[in-house]
Coordinates of C-alpha atoms in Angstrom, one line a residue:
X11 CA 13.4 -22.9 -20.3
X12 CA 13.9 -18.9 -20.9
X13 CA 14.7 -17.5 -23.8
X14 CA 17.9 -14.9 -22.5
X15 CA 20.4 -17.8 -22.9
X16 CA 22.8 -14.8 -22.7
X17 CA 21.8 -14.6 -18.9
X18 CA 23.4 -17.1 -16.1
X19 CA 20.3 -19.1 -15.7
X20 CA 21.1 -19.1 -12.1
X21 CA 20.4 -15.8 -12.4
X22 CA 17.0 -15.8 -13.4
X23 CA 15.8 -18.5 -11.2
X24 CA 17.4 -16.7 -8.3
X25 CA 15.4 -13.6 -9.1
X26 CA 12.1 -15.7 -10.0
X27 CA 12.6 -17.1 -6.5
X28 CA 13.2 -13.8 -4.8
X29 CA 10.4 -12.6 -5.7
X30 CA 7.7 -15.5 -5.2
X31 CA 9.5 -15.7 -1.5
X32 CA 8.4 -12.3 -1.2
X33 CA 4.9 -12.2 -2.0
X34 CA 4.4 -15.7 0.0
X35 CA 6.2 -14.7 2.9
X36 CA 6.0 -10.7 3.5
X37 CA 2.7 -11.3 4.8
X38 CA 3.4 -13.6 7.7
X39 CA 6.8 -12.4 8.3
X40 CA 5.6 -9.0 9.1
X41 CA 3.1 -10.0 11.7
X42 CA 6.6 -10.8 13.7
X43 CA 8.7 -8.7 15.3
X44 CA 10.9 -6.8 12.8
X45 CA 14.0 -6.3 14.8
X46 CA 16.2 -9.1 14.6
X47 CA 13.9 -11.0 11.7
X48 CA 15.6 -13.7 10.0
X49 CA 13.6 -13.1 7.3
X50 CA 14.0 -9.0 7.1
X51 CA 17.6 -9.7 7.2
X52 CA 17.3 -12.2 4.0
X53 CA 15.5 -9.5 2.1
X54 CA 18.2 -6.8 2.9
X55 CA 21.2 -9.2 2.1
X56 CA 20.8 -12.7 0.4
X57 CA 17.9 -11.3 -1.9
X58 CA 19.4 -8.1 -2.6
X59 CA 22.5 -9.7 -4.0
X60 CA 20.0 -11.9 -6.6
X61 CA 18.4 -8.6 -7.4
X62 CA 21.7 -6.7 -8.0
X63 CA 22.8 -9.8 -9.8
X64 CA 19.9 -9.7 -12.3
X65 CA 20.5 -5.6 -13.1
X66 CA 23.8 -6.1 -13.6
X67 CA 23.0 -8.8 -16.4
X68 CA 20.5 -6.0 -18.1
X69 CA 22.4 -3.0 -18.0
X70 CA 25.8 -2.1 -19.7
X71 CA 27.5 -0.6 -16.9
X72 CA 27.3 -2.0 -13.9
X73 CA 29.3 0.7 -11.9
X74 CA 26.6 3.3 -12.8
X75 CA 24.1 1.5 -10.8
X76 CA 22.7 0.8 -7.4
X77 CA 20.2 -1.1 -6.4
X78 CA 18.4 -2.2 -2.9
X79 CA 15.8 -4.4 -1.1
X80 CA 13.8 -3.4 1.3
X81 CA 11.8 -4.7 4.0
X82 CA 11.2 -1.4 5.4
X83 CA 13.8 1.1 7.9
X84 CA 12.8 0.8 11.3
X85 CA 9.5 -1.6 11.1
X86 CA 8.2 -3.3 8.8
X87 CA 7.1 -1.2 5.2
X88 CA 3.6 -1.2 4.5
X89 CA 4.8 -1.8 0.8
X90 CA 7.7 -3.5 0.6
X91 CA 10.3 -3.0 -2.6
X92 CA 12.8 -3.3 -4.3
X93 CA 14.5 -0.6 -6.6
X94 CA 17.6 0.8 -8.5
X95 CA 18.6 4.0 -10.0
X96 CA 21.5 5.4 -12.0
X97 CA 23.8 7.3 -9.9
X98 CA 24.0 10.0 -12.1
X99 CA 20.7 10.9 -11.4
X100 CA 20.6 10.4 -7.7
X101 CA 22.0 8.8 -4.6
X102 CA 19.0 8.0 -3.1
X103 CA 15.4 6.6 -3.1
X104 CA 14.2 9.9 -1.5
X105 CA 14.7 12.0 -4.3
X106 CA 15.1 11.5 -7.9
X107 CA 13.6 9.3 -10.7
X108 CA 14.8 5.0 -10.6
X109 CA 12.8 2.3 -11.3
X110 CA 11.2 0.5 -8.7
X111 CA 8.9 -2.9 -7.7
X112 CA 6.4 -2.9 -5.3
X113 CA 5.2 -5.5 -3.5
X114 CA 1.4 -6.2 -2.4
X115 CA 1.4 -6.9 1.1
X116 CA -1.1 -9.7 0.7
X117 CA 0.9 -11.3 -1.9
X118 CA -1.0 -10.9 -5.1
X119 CA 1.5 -9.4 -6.8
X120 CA 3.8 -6.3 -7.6
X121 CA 4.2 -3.6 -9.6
X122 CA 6.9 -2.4 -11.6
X123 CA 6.9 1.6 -11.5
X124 CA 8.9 4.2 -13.0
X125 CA 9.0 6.4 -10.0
X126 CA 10.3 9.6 -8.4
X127 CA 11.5 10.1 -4.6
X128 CA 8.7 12.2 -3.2
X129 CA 10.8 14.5 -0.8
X130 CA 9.9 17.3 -3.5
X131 CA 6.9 19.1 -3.4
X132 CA 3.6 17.8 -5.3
X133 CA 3.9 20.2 -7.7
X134 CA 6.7 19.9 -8.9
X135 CA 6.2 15.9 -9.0
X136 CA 3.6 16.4 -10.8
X137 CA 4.9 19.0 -13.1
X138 CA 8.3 16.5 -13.2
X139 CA 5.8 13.4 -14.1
X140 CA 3.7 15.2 -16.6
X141 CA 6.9 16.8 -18.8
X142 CA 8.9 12.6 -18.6
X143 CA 5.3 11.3 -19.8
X144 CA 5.3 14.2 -22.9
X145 CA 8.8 12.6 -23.5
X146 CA 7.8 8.8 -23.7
X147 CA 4.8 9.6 -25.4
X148 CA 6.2 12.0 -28.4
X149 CA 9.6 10.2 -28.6
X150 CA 10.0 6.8 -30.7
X151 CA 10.1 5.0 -27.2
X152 CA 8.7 1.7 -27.7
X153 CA 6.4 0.8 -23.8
X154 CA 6.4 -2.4 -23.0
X155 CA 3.0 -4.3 -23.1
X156 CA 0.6 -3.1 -20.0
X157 CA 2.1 0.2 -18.8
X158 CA 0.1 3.1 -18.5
X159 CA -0.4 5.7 -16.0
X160 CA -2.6 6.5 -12.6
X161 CA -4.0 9.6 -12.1
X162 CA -2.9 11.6 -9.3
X163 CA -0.1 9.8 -8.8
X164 CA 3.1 11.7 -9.6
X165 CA 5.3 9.5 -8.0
X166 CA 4.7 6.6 -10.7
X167 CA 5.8 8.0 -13.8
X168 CA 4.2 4.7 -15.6
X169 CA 3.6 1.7 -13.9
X170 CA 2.6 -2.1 -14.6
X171 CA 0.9 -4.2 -12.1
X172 CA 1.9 -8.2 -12.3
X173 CA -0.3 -10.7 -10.7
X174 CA 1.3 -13.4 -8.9
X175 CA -0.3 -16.2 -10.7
X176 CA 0.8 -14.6 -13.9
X177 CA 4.1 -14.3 -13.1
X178 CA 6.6 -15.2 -16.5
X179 CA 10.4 -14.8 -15.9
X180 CA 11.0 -13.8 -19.6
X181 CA 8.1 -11.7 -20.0
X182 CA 9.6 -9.5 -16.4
X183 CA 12.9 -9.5 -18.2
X184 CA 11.4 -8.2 -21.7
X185 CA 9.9 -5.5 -19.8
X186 CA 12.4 -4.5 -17.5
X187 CA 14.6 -4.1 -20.2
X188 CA 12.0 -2.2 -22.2
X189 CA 12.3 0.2 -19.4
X190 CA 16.0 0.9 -18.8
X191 CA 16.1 2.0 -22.4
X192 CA 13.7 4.4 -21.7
X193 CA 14.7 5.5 -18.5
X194 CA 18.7 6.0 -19.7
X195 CA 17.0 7.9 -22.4
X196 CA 15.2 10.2 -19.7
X197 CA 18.0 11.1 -17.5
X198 CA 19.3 13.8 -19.9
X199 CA 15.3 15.7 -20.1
X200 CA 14.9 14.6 -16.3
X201 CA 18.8 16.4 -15.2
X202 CA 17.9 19.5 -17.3
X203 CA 13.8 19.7 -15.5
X204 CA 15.7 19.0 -11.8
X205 CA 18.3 21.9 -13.0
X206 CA 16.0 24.3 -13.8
X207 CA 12.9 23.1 -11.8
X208 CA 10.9 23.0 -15.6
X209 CA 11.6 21.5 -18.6
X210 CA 14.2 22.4 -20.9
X211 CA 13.8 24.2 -24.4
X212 CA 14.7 20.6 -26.2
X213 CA 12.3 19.8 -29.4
X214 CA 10.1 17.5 -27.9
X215 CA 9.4 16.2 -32.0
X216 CA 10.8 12.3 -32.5
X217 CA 13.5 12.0 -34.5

């Protein structure tokens, strides 16, 4: 039993299941042909409605949001994911800041990543990544449990890794709505950086 009775539990079990066929079936799947896969086509449609689903039971406005599955564009991805962003922010996965999963190819898990679309230069990702982590860490922002950050890696903001064997519906929920609060309170700081291509003049002192 889970402990958000306030979500469908349809929901949940859709999502849990979405994500376990991932990981025990991206492997196999993607030794195939990727034109015309039954299984591509799953992730892009049947799965992405269980993910969209799930976000739309976390977040208050649902209209304000899109979200995606993908087994890759024209072949198969060498890291599959699946991701949504506030379309305020952006209007793609190229550019921007969302929140996104990423799937090991070999099945041992995923990682949940607050991430930026990397069609902008390196340094300004990393300038970007370094001014959002100043925010999280001087702000009363409370992290979930087991995120932290990779070093020269300024498209993961903060990430968490999840190993498939370890793999807790409620405990995915908690987190992932640990990190929509913090990344609705980041768009306002990341809107004024992506403005002015560096970081506003706001007091960076909690309140």
């Amino acid at each position: 039993l889970t402990q958000y009775i306030d979500i469908e539990t349809t929901v949940l079990q859709a999502m849990s299941y979405c994500f376990y066929e991932i990981l025990d079936n991206f492997k196999i799947e993607s030794k195939k042909p990727f034109k015309g896969n039954e299984f591509a086509a799953k992730m892009r449609n049947d799965m992405a409605q269980d993910f969209e689903n799930f976000i739309n039971s976390l977040v208050l406005d649902n209209d304000k949001y899109h979200s995606k599955i993908s087994p890759g564009m024209m072949d198969w991805s060498k890291e599959p994911w699946a991701g949504f962003y506030h379309k305020d922010v952006t209007d793609t996965f190229q550019t921007g800041f969302y929140l996104i999963y990423l799937f090991e190819t070999d099945g041992s898990g995923f990682t949940l990543s607050l991430g930026q679309g990397m069609n902008d230069s390196n340094k300004l990702l990393n300038n970007r990544a370094e001014y959002l982590r100043k925010i999280i860490e001087e702000h009363p922002l409370k992290v979930p449990d087991g995120f932290g950050i990779e070093e020269n890696a300024p498209e993961s903001i903060i990430k968490k890794f999840y190993k498939k064997e370890d793999l807790n519906i409620d405990i995915l929920t908690d987190d992932l709505k640990g990190m929509i609060k913090i990344y609705e309170y980041l768009i306002p700081y990341y809107s004024d950086f992506r403005s002015a291509e560096e970081p506003s003049k706001k007091d960076l002192r909690p309140k």
